[in-house]
């Protein structure tokens, strides 16, 4: 029999609070956690933060303080939450009468709001905390498509953020790297929130050769700070971080005013899909797919200064470093070609011909009929 014994509580680390969700953590006796936060975008009419322990004594020993940083100061070092230690306490509350502290702020100023929790008890406390931002008015008309970390654009990773079903559903495909520095993708989807905050479970898909299987690996939160700026926070395999995101390119259409930009799909599971960007100046594709072992990988089909009308693109295999890993060199190599044809704004085909390079394995030579999953973008 193997016994596990707790020897202490880890120091505070970046901990995004998903809007309206209950989170649990442990607070040491006399300890403080100052990395709990929610990004409150413009349009928020009310912010409520509430905390509680496992019993009345733990509730009475909790102190909650709210602090705020500007979005520009919220990441230090990127991609982790900056310390709010030098920011003033805007409002505070103590647990009393066996009930944990709760604070409501009307018309909160946009920014990163920290829920600083202190346990004044002489023993560890098991704490639950929830932050809820409520909205008034219409949300930003956020640009759909590919986004990258404006806080560190050289990492060569990002996500597709888009809508479908006449804007009733939201999807996010995150193109990043695993801990070995190899390309990996994750996906989140669900109903559109109708506000400037969207949260969802983050899923990892694999393919065993017969079927595609998904497993929950974390959560994501996207706070729309403007039409062309987002705060992206996530928990992936138990590690959390945050980025300031900006669009990769301006929207638009090639000659003929046909809107091809969006998320495309072969029509059945097991083959992945792709993010397509075609505007008046250039084009690119990112294909999310599976390697020979069934692991989720991605390839970029792109080239500098390429015409939007050229049908064939080189496919690049990237290696880099995971979103929470120490910065390292990002490299790429050509592993094949992608050829596409659009018969309409929502139908077409692509031919993929590639051979993955070590340490990855797998090859594909296939033509698929494809359809666009996301809504049409207006040509600008």
PDB file of C-alpha atoms in Angstrom, residues 9 14 63 83 109 120 125 177 197 202 231 253 315 342 353 364:
ATOM      1  CA  UNK A   9       0.977  24.027   0.445  1.00  0.00           C
ATOM      2  CA  UNK A  14      -1.234  32.231 -11.596  1.00  0.00           C
ATOM      3  CA  UNK A  63     -10.217  37.930   4.587  1.00  0.00           C
ATOM      4  CA  UNK A  83       1.838  40.483  -8.565  1.00  0.00           C
ATOM      5  CA  UNK A 109     -13.463  49.726 -13.985  1.00  0.00           C
ATOM      6  CA  UNK A 120      -6.119  34.165   9.567  1.00  0.00           C
ATOM      7  CA  UNK A 125      -8.295  26.000   5.230  1.00  0.00           C
ATOM      8  CA  UNK A 177       3.369  23.113 -28.364  1.00  0.00           C
ATOM      9  CA  UNK A 197     -16.346  37.100 -21.533  1.00  0.00           C
ATOM     10  CA  UNK A 202     -10.587  22.711 -23.129  1.00  0.00           C
ATOM     11  CA  UNK A 231      -7.072  38.640 -22.610  1.00  0.00           C
ATOM     12  CA  UNK A 253     -11.593  39.075 -49.152  1.00  0.00           C
ATOM     13  CA  UNK A 315       3.394  22.783 -45.423  1.00  0.00           C
ATOM     14  CA  UNK A 342     -12.889  26.729 -53.381  1.00  0.00           C
ATOM     15  CA  UNK A 353       0.670  15.600 -49.224  1.00  0.00           C
ATOM     16  CA  UNK A 364      -0.656  11.651 -45.675  1.00  0.00           C
TER      17      UNK A 364
END
